[in-house]
CSV table of C-alpha atoms in Angstrom, one decimal:
chain,number,residue,atom,x,y,z
B,1,MET,CA,98.1,25.5,22.3
B,2,PHE,CA,98.3,27.6,19.2
B,3,LEU,CA,97.8,24.8,16.9
B,4,ALA,CA,94.8,23.7,19.0
B,5,LEU,CA,92.9,27.0,18.9
B,6,ARG,CA,93.5,27.4,14.9
B,7,GLU,CA,92.3,24.1,14.5
B,8,MET,CA,89.3,24.8,16.9
B,9,LYS,CA,88.6,27.9,15.0
B,10,HIS,CA,89.0,26.0,11.5
B,11,ALA,CA,86.4,23.3,12.5
B,12,LYS,CA,83.9,25.4,14.5
B,13,LEU,CA,81.0,23.2,13.9
B,14,ARG,CA,82.7,19.8,14.7
B,15,TYR,CA,84.0,21.0,17.8
B,16,GLY,CA,81.0,22.9,18.7
B,17,LEU,CA,79.1,19.8,18.2
B,18,ILE,CA,81.3,17.9,20.8
B,19,GLY,CA,81.3,20.9,23.2
B,20,LEU,CA,77.3,20.7,23.3
B,21,ILE,CA,77.3,16.9,23.9
B,22,MET,CA,79.8,17.6,27.0
B,23,VAL,CA,77.7,20.4,28.0
B,24,LEU,CA,74.6,18.6,28.2
B,25,ILE,CA,76.4,15.7,30.0
B,26,ALA,CA,78.0,17.9,32.8
B,27,TRP,CA,74.5,19.7,33.1
B,28,LEU,CA,72.8,16.4,33.9
B,29,VAL,CA,75.8,15.2,36.4
B,30,LEU,CA,75.7,18.6,38.0
B,31,PHE,CA,71.7,18.4,38.3
B,32,VAL,CA,71.5,15.1,39.5
B,33,SER,CA,74.4,15.5,42.0
B,34,GLY,CA,72.3,18.6,43.4
B,35,LEU,CA,69.3,16.5,43.8
B,36,ALA,CA,71.1,13.5,45.5
B,37,ALA,CA,72.6,16.2,47.9
B,38,GLY,CA,69.4,17.8,48.5
B,39,LEU,CA,67.6,14.7,49.2
B,40,ALA,CA,70.0,13.4,51.3
B,41,SER,CA,70.0,17.0,53.4
B,42,ASP,CA,66.1,16.5,53.4
B,43,ASN,CA,66.6,13.0,54.9
B,44,GLU,CA,68.9,13.6,57.2
B,45,ALA,CA,69.5,17.3,58.1
B,46,SER,CA,68.1,16.8,62.0
B,47,ILE,CA,70.7,14.0,62.6
B,48,LYS,CA,73.4,15.6,60.5
B,49,HIS,CA,73.1,19.2,62.3
B,50,MET,CA,72.6,17.5,65.9
B,51,ASN,CA,75.1,18.7,68.6
B,52,ALA,CA,76.4,15.3,69.2
B,53,THR,CA,78.6,12.3,68.3
B,54,HIS,CA,77.0,9.0,69.0
B,55,LEU,CA,73.8,7.7,70.0
B,56,VAL,CA,72.9,5.0,72.2
B,57,LEU,CA,70.0,2.8,71.0
B,58,GLN,CA,67.7,-0.3,71.7
B,59,GLU,CA,70.0,-3.2,71.2
B,60,GLU,CA,69.1,-4.8,68.1
B,61,SER,CA,67.5,-1.8,66.4
B,62,GLY,CA,69.1,-2.1,63.2
B,63,ASN,CA,70.6,1.6,63.8
B,64,ARG,CA,67.0,3.0,63.2
B,65,LEU,CA,66.0,5.5,65.9
B,66,THR,CA,62.2,4.5,65.0
B,67,ARG,CA,62.9,0.8,66.2
B,68,SER,CA,64.3,1.6,69.6
B,69,ALA,CA,62.7,2.3,72.8
B,70,LEU,CA,64.8,3.3,75.9
B,71,GLU,CA,63.7,3.9,79.5
B,72,LEU,CA,64.6,7.4,80.7
B,73,THR,CA,66.6,5.6,83.4
B,74,LYS,CA,69.1,4.7,80.9
B,75,LEU,CA,70.2,8.6,80.7
B,76,ASP,CA,71.3,8.3,84.1
B,77,GLU,CA,73.4,5.3,83.6
B,78,VAL,CA,74.9,7.4,80.5
B,79,ARG,CA,75.6,10.4,82.4
B,80,ARG,CA,77.7,8.5,85.0
B,81,VAL,CA,80.1,7.9,82.0
B,82,VAL,CA,80.3,11.1,79.7
B,83,GLY,CA,78.4,13.4,82.0
B,84,GLU,CA,75.0,15.6,82.0
B,85,ALA,CA,76.1,18.3,79.7
B,86,GLU,CA,77.4,15.7,77.2
B,87,SER,CA,74.3,13.7,76.9
B,88,ALA,CA,70.8,14.1,76.3
B,89,ALA,CA,67.5,12.0,75.6
B,90,LEU,CA,65.8,11.9,72.0
B,91,GLY,CA,62.1,10.9,71.6
B,92,VAL,CA,61.3,10.3,68.1
B,93,ARG,CA,57.8,9.7,66.4
B,94,MET,CA,56.6,10.0,63.0
B,95,SER,CA,52.8,11.4,62.8
B,96,THR,CA,50.4,13.4,60.5
B,97,LEU,CA,49.5,17.0,61.4
B,98,THR,CA,46.6,19.2,60.6
B,99,LYS,CA,46.0,22.5,61.4
B,100,GLU,CA,42.9,23.6,63.2
B,101,GLY,CA,39.8,24.4,61.4
B,102,GLU,CA,41.5,22.6,58.2
B,103,THR,CA,41.5,19.1,56.9
B,104,LYS,CA,44.6,19.3,54.9
B,105,LYS,CA,47.2,16.3,56.6
B,106,THR,CA,50.8,17.3,56.6
B,107,ASP,CA,53.5,14.6,57.7
B,108,ALA,CA,55.8,15.4,60.4
B,109,THR,CA,58.4,13.8,62.8
B,110,PHE,CA,58.4,14.8,66.5
B,111,PHE,CA,61.3,15.4,68.3
B,112,ALA,CA,61.5,15.6,72.0
B,113,VAL,CA,64.3,17.0,73.6
B,114,ASP,CA,65.6,18.8,76.9
B,115,VAL,CA,65.0,22.2,76.0
B,116,ASN,CA,68.0,23.4,78.0
B,117,GLY,CA,70.1,20.9,76.3
B,118,MET,CA,72.6,20.3,73.9
B,119,LEU,CA,69.8,19.0,71.6
B,120,ALA,CA,67.7,22.3,71.7
B,121,PRO,CA,67.2,23.7,68.5
B,122,LYS,CA,68.1,27.1,67.4
B,123,ILE,CA,65.2,29.8,67.1
B,124,ILE,CA,65.0,32.0,64.0
B,125,GLU,CA,61.4,33.2,64.8
B,126,GLY,CA,59.3,33.4,67.9
B,127,SER,CA,60.3,32.0,70.9
B,128,MET,CA,61.7,28.7,72.4
B,129,ILE,CA,59.6,26.4,74.2
B,130,THR,CA,59.9,26.2,78.1
B,131,ASP,CA,60.0,23.0,80.3
B,132,VAL,CA,56.9,23.7,81.8
B,133,THR,CA,54.1,23.5,79.4
B,134,GLU,CA,52.7,20.6,77.4
B,135,THR,CA,51.0,22.3,74.8
B,136,GLU,CA,53.5,24.1,73.1
B,137,VAL,CA,56.4,23.4,70.2
B,138,VAL,CA,58.9,24.6,67.8
B,139,ALA,CA,58.6,23.6,63.9
B,140,ASP,CA,60.7,23.6,61.1
B,141,ALA,CA,60.4,26.6,58.8
B,142,SER,CA,59.5,24.4,56.0
B,143,LEU,CA,56.1,24.1,57.4
B,144,LYS,CA,55.5,27.7,56.5
B,145,GLU,CA,55.0,26.5,52.9
B,146,GLU,CA,52.1,24.4,54.1
B,147,GLY,CA,50.3,27.0,55.6
B,148,PHE,CA,51.4,27.0,59.1
B,149,ARG,CA,52.3,30.2,61.1
B,150,LEU,CA,53.1,31.2,64.6
B,151,GLY,CA,50.3,30.8,67.1
B,152,ASP,CA,48.6,28.2,65.1
B,153,THR,CA,47.0,25.4,66.8
B,154,ILE,CA,48.1,21.9,65.3
B,155,HIS,CA,46.6,18.3,65.7
B,156,ASP,CA,48.5,15.2,66.1
B,157,GLN,CA,46.6,12.6,64.5
B,158,ALA,CA,48.8,9.8,66.2
B,159,THR,CA,47.6,10.9,69.9
B,160,ASP,CA,44.7,13.3,69.4
B,161,LEU,CA,46.7,16.0,71.1
B,162,THR,CA,47.0,19.5,70.2
B,163,TYR,CA,49.6,22.1,70.4
B,164,THR,CA,50.6,25.6,69.6
B,165,ILE,CA,53.5,26.6,67.3
B,166,VAL,CA,55.5,29.3,69.3
B,167,GLY,CA,58.6,29.2,67.3
B,168,PHE,CA,60.3,28.1,63.9
B,169,THR,CA,63.7,26.8,63.6
B,170,GLU,CA,65.5,25.9,60.3
B,171,GLY,CA,67.2,22.8,58.8
B,172,GLN,CA,65.6,20.2,60.6
B,173,SER,CA,64.0,17.3,58.6
B,174,PHE,CA,63.8,13.6,59.1
B,175,SER,CA,62.8,11.0,56.5
B,176,HIS,CA,61.7,13.8,54.2
B,177,SER,CA,59.6,15.5,56.6
B,178,PRO,CA,59.8,18.5,58.8
B,179,VAL,CA,60.7,17.9,62.7
B,180,VAL,CA,58.5,19.7,65.4
B,181,PHE,CA,60.0,20.0,68.7
B,182,MET,CA,58.5,19.6,72.0
B,183,ASN,CA,59.9,19.1,75.4
B,184,LEU,CA,60.1,16.1,77.5
B,185,LYS,CA,57.3,16.6,79.4
B,186,ALA,CA,54.6,17.0,76.6
B,187,TRP,CA,56.5,13.7,75.5
B,188,GLU,CA,55.4,11.8,78.6
B,189,GLN,CA,51.9,13.1,78.1
B,190,ALA,CA,51.7,11.8,74.5
B,191,GLN,CA,52.9,8.3,75.6
B,192,PRO,CA,50.3,5.4,74.5
B,193,LYS,CA,48.7,3.7,77.2
B,194,HIS,CA,47.7,0.4,77.3
B,195,GLY,CA,44.7,-1.2,79.5
B,196,GLY,CA,44.5,2.2,81.1
B,197,ALA,CA,48.1,2.2,82.2
B,198,ASP,CA,51.3,4.3,81.3
B,199,VAL,CA,53.8,2.2,79.6
B,200,GLY,CA,56.4,4.8,81.1
B,201,PRO,CA,58.1,7.6,79.5
B,202,LEU,CA,60.2,5.9,76.6
B,203,VAL,CA,62.7,7.6,74.4
B,204,GLN,CA,64.1,6.4,71.2
B,205,ALA,CA,67.8,7.5,71.9
B,206,ILE,CA,70.2,9.2,74.0
B,207,ALA,CA,72.4,11.5,72.2
B,208,MET,CA,76.1,11.8,73.4
B,209,ASN,CA,78.9,14.3,72.5
B,210,THR,CA,82.0,11.9,73.4
B,211,ASP,CA,84.8,10.3,71.9
B,212,ASN,CA,85.1,6.8,70.2
B,213,ASP,CA,86.7,5.3,73.6
B,214,THR,CA,83.9,6.6,75.8
B,215,ALA,CA,81.5,5.4,73.4
B,216,ALA,CA,82.8,2.1,73.7
B,217,LYS,CA,82.9,2.0,77.4
B,218,VAL,CA,79.2,3.4,77.4
B,219,SER,CA,78.4,0.2,75.0
B,220,ALA,CA,80.3,-2.4,77.3
B,221,GLU,CA,78.9,-1.1,80.6
B,222,LEU,CA,75.3,-0.8,79.9
B,223,GLU,CA,73.0,-3.5,79.0
B,224,GLY,CA,70.5,-4.2,76.3
B,225,VAL,CA,72.0,-1.0,74.1
B,226,GLU,CA,74.1,-0.5,71.2
B,227,VAL,CA,76.2,3.0,70.6
B,228,ILE,CA,76.2,4.1,67.2
B,229,THR,CA,77.5,7.3,65.3
B,230,LYS,CA,75.5,9.9,63.6
B,231,ALA,CA,76.6,8.5,60.2
B,232,ASP,CA,75.3,5.2,61.2
B,233,ALA,CA,72.1,6.7,62.2
B,234,MET,CA,71.6,8.4,59.0
B,235,GLN,CA,72.2,5.3,56.8
B,236,GLY,CA,69.5,3.8,59.3
B,237,ILE,CA,66.9,6.3,58.0
B,238,PRO,CA,64.1,4.4,56.3
B,239,GLY,CA,64.7,4.5,52.4
B,240,TYR,CA,68.6,6.4,52.9
B,241,LYS,CA,70.6,4.1,51.5
B,242,GLU,CA,68.3,2.8,48.7
B,243,GLU,CA,67.6,6.4,47.5
B,244,GLN,CA,71.4,7.8,47.6
B,245,GLY,CA,72.5,4.2,46.0
B,246,SER,CA,70.3,4.7,43.0
B,247,LEU,CA,71.3,8.2,42.4
B,248,LEU,CA,74.8,7.3,42.9
B,249,MET,CA,74.7,4.8,40.4
B,250,MET,CA,73.1,7.3,38.4
B,251,ILE,CA,75.8,9.7,38.6
B,252,VAL,CA,78.5,7.1,38.4
B,253,PHE,CA,77.0,5.8,35.0
B,254,LEU,CA,76.8,9.3,33.9
B,255,PHE,CA,80.9,9.9,34.3
B,256,VAL,CA,81.3,6.3,32.6
B,257,ILE,CA,79.1,7.5,29.4
B,258,ALA,CA,80.8,10.7,29.3
B,259,ALA,CA,84.1,8.8,29.3
B,260,PHE,CA,83.0,6.7,26.5
B,261,VAL,CA,81.4,9.6,24.2
B,262,LEU,CA,84.4,11.8,24.6
B,263,ALA,CA,86.8,9.0,23.6
B,264,VAL,CA,85.2,8.0,20.6
B,265,PHE,CA,84.3,11.6,19.5
B,266,PHE,CA,88.1,12.5,19.7
B,267,TYR,CA,89.4,9.2,18.4
B,268,VAL,CA,87.3,9.5,15.4
B,269,ILE,CA,88.6,13.1,14.8
B,270,THR,CA,92.1,11.6,15.4
B,271,ILE,CA,91.6,9.1,12.9
B,272,GLN,CA,90.4,11.9,10.3
B,273,LYS,CA,93.6,13.8,10.7
B,274,MET,CA,96.1,11.1,10.4
B,275,ASN,CA,97.5,12.5,7.4
B,276,GLN,CA,98.1,16.0,8.8
B,277,PHE,CA,99.8,14.7,11.9
B,278,GLY,CA,102.2,12.6,9.6
B,279,VAL,CA,102.9,15.7,7.8
B,280,LEU,CA,103.6,17.5,10.9
B,281,LYS,CA,105.9,14.6,12.3
B,282,ALA,CA,107.8,14.8,9.0
B,283,ILE,CA,108.5,18.5,9.1
B,284,GLY,CA,110.2,17.8,12.8
B,285,ALA,CA,107.2,18.0,15.0
B,286,LYS,CA,107.4,15.9,17.9
B,287,THR,CA,104.9,13.5,19.7
B,288,THR,CA,104.8,15.5,22.4
B,289,TYR,CA,103.7,18.9,20.9
B,290,LEU,CA,100.8,17.1,19.2
B,291,ALA,CA,99.9,15.4,22.4
B,292,ARG,CA,99.8,19.0,24.1
B,293,ASN,CA,97.7,20.4,21.5
B,294,LEU,CA,95.2,17.3,21.8
B,295,ILE,CA,95.2,17.6,25.7
B,296,GLY,CA,94.9,21.3,25.2
B,297,GLN,CA,91.6,21.0,22.9
B,298,VAL,CA,90.2,18.5,25.5
B,299,LEU,CA,90.8,21.0,28.5
B,300,ILE,CA,89.4,24.0,26.5
B,301,LEU,CA,85.9,22.6,25.6
B,302,SER,CA,85.7,20.6,29.2
B,303,LEU,CA,86.3,23.9,30.8
B,304,VAL,CA,84.0,26.1,28.3
B,305,SER,CA,81.4,23.2,28.8
B,306,LEU,CA,81.7,23.2,32.5
B,307,PHE,CA,81.4,26.8,32.5
B,308,ILE,CA,78.0,26.9,30.6
B,309,SER,CA,76.7,24.1,32.8
B,310,ILE,CA,77.4,25.2,35.9
B,311,ALA,CA,75.6,28.9,34.9
B,312,LEU,CA,72.6,26.5,33.5
B,313,THR,CA,72.4,24.6,36.8
B,314,TYR,CA,72.3,27.4,39.0
B,315,GLY,CA,69.8,29.1,36.8
B,316,VAL,CA,67.5,26.3,37.0
B,317,ALA,CA,67.9,25.7,40.5
B,318,TYR,CA,67.2,29.1,40.9
B,319,MET,CA,63.6,28.5,39.5
B,320,LEU,CA,62.8,25.4,41.2
B,321,PRO,CA,60.2,25.6,43.8
B,322,ALA,CA,61.3,25.9,47.2
B,323,SER,CA,59.8,22.5,48.2
B,324,MET,CA,62.4,21.0,45.7
B,325,PRO,CA,65.1,19.2,47.8
B,326,PHE,CA,68.3,20.7,45.6
B,327,ASP,CA,71.5,21.4,47.2
B,328,LEU,CA,74.4,22.1,44.8
B,329,SER,CA,77.0,23.4,47.2
B,330,PRO,CA,80.3,25.3,45.8
B,331,MET,CA,82.6,22.1,46.9
B,332,LEU,CA,80.2,20.0,45.3
B,333,THR,CA,80.6,21.8,41.9
B,334,LEU,CA,84.3,21.7,42.3
B,335,GLY,CA,84.3,18.2,43.2
B,336,CYS,CA,81.8,17.3,40.1
B,337,SER,CA,84.0,19.8,38.0
B,338,ALA,CA,87.2,18.5,38.5
B,339,LEU,CA,86.2,14.7,38.3
B,340,PHE,CA,84.6,15.5,35.0
B,341,LEU,CA,87.8,16.9,33.8
B,342,VAL,CA,89.6,14.0,34.6
B,343,VAL,CA,87.1,11.6,33.0
B,344,ALA,CA,87.6,14.2,29.7
B,345,LEU,CA,91.2,13.7,30.0
B,346,LEU,CA,91.0,9.7,30.4
B,347,GLY,CA,88.6,9.9,27.5
B,348,SER,CA,91.4,11.3,25.4
B,349,LEU,CA,94.0,8.4,26.1
B,350,LEU,CA,93.0,6.2,23.2
B,351,SER,CA,93.9,9.4,21.1
B,352,LEU,CA,96.9,10.4,22.5
B,353,TYR,CA,98.3,6.5,21.8
B,354,ARG,CA,96.9,6.7,18.3
B,355,VAL,CA,99.1,10.0,17.8
B,356,ALA,CA,102.0,8.5,19.4
B,357,LYS,CA,102.0,5.1,16.8
B,358,ILE,CA,101.7,7.5,14.0
B,359,ASP,CA,104.1,6.9,11.3
B,360,ALA,CA,105.2,10.0,9.1
B,361,ILE,CA,106.0,8.3,5.9
B,362,GLU,CA,102.9,5.9,6.1
B,363,ALA,CA,100.7,8.5,7.0
B,364,ILE,CA,102.0,10.9,4.4
B,365,GLY,CA,101.6,7.7,1.5
B,366,ARG,CA,98.1,7.0,2.6
B,367,ALA,CA,97.2,11.1,2.0
B,368,ALA,CA,99.0,10.7,-1.2
């Protein structure tokens, strides 16, 4: 390590440029990773945070809640298997909202839940809706950024009905839109009518909090349904897989590029120092000693670059607007950092191989 530090101190510009490139690559990796996590959370938060393990959907729905339509009578059939406390109906409908007296439109998703059941949202401001009223809702706090406040009257463009916001919750979004919770009575009131007749109270899913064996039993005993996990439901959100797949491909390519760039830089530096390595070997330096110094340089540069990159990423994240879906958790930061260190070490393997194959006499002769 002594040799590694002395060499880096002597060639500040050379190693400074390598460090700058590593900082930029690590910064980009961390930022894209945070953006991917933020977009995923903005897409799936309401399903991910749901107090349930499985969802019952209509058969052939392709894991998409918005394609499913179940009669509420299915809830009674499910409860005979899993129990009343561990199951609840869930209505899902995407719509557009306008604030009373304004024309600005905001996309939102309505969730219909039993206000006393396991899917009821946690209130952070205001009060919870009751199971009596048909005109009160609880909205995700992100709607505040659009100018919505407690007591505001909102208009649902899809049904031409109006509701009053009586409470706010947080961390509830679906397909990049804030979730607005209503009770099942209000949901039934908003059901579409055809030919003057109500098609009946339909919901999109029945949530269950149970194990895989019981979920399989529900799937076997009920006709016309399919039972999926929350992970399947998240994958079924429109555009979720495509969005995350594209970002994941970008992150993977960044790591691959980092490995190649580091491999080239350290290999070129190793070639330039062939005669020095030869002299060191001639005076008794072992290959393991030289390898430790090379790995030491890689680790020092990587750790310093990661520290700077993490600071830059969190600094930029602090300045981002609240509407930007960015979520770089400590665990994600540690995971990306560990992977970056592994990639950096892999990039130095070619240089290590070259150092191991150096012939002292040949290298000294070349230097002479």
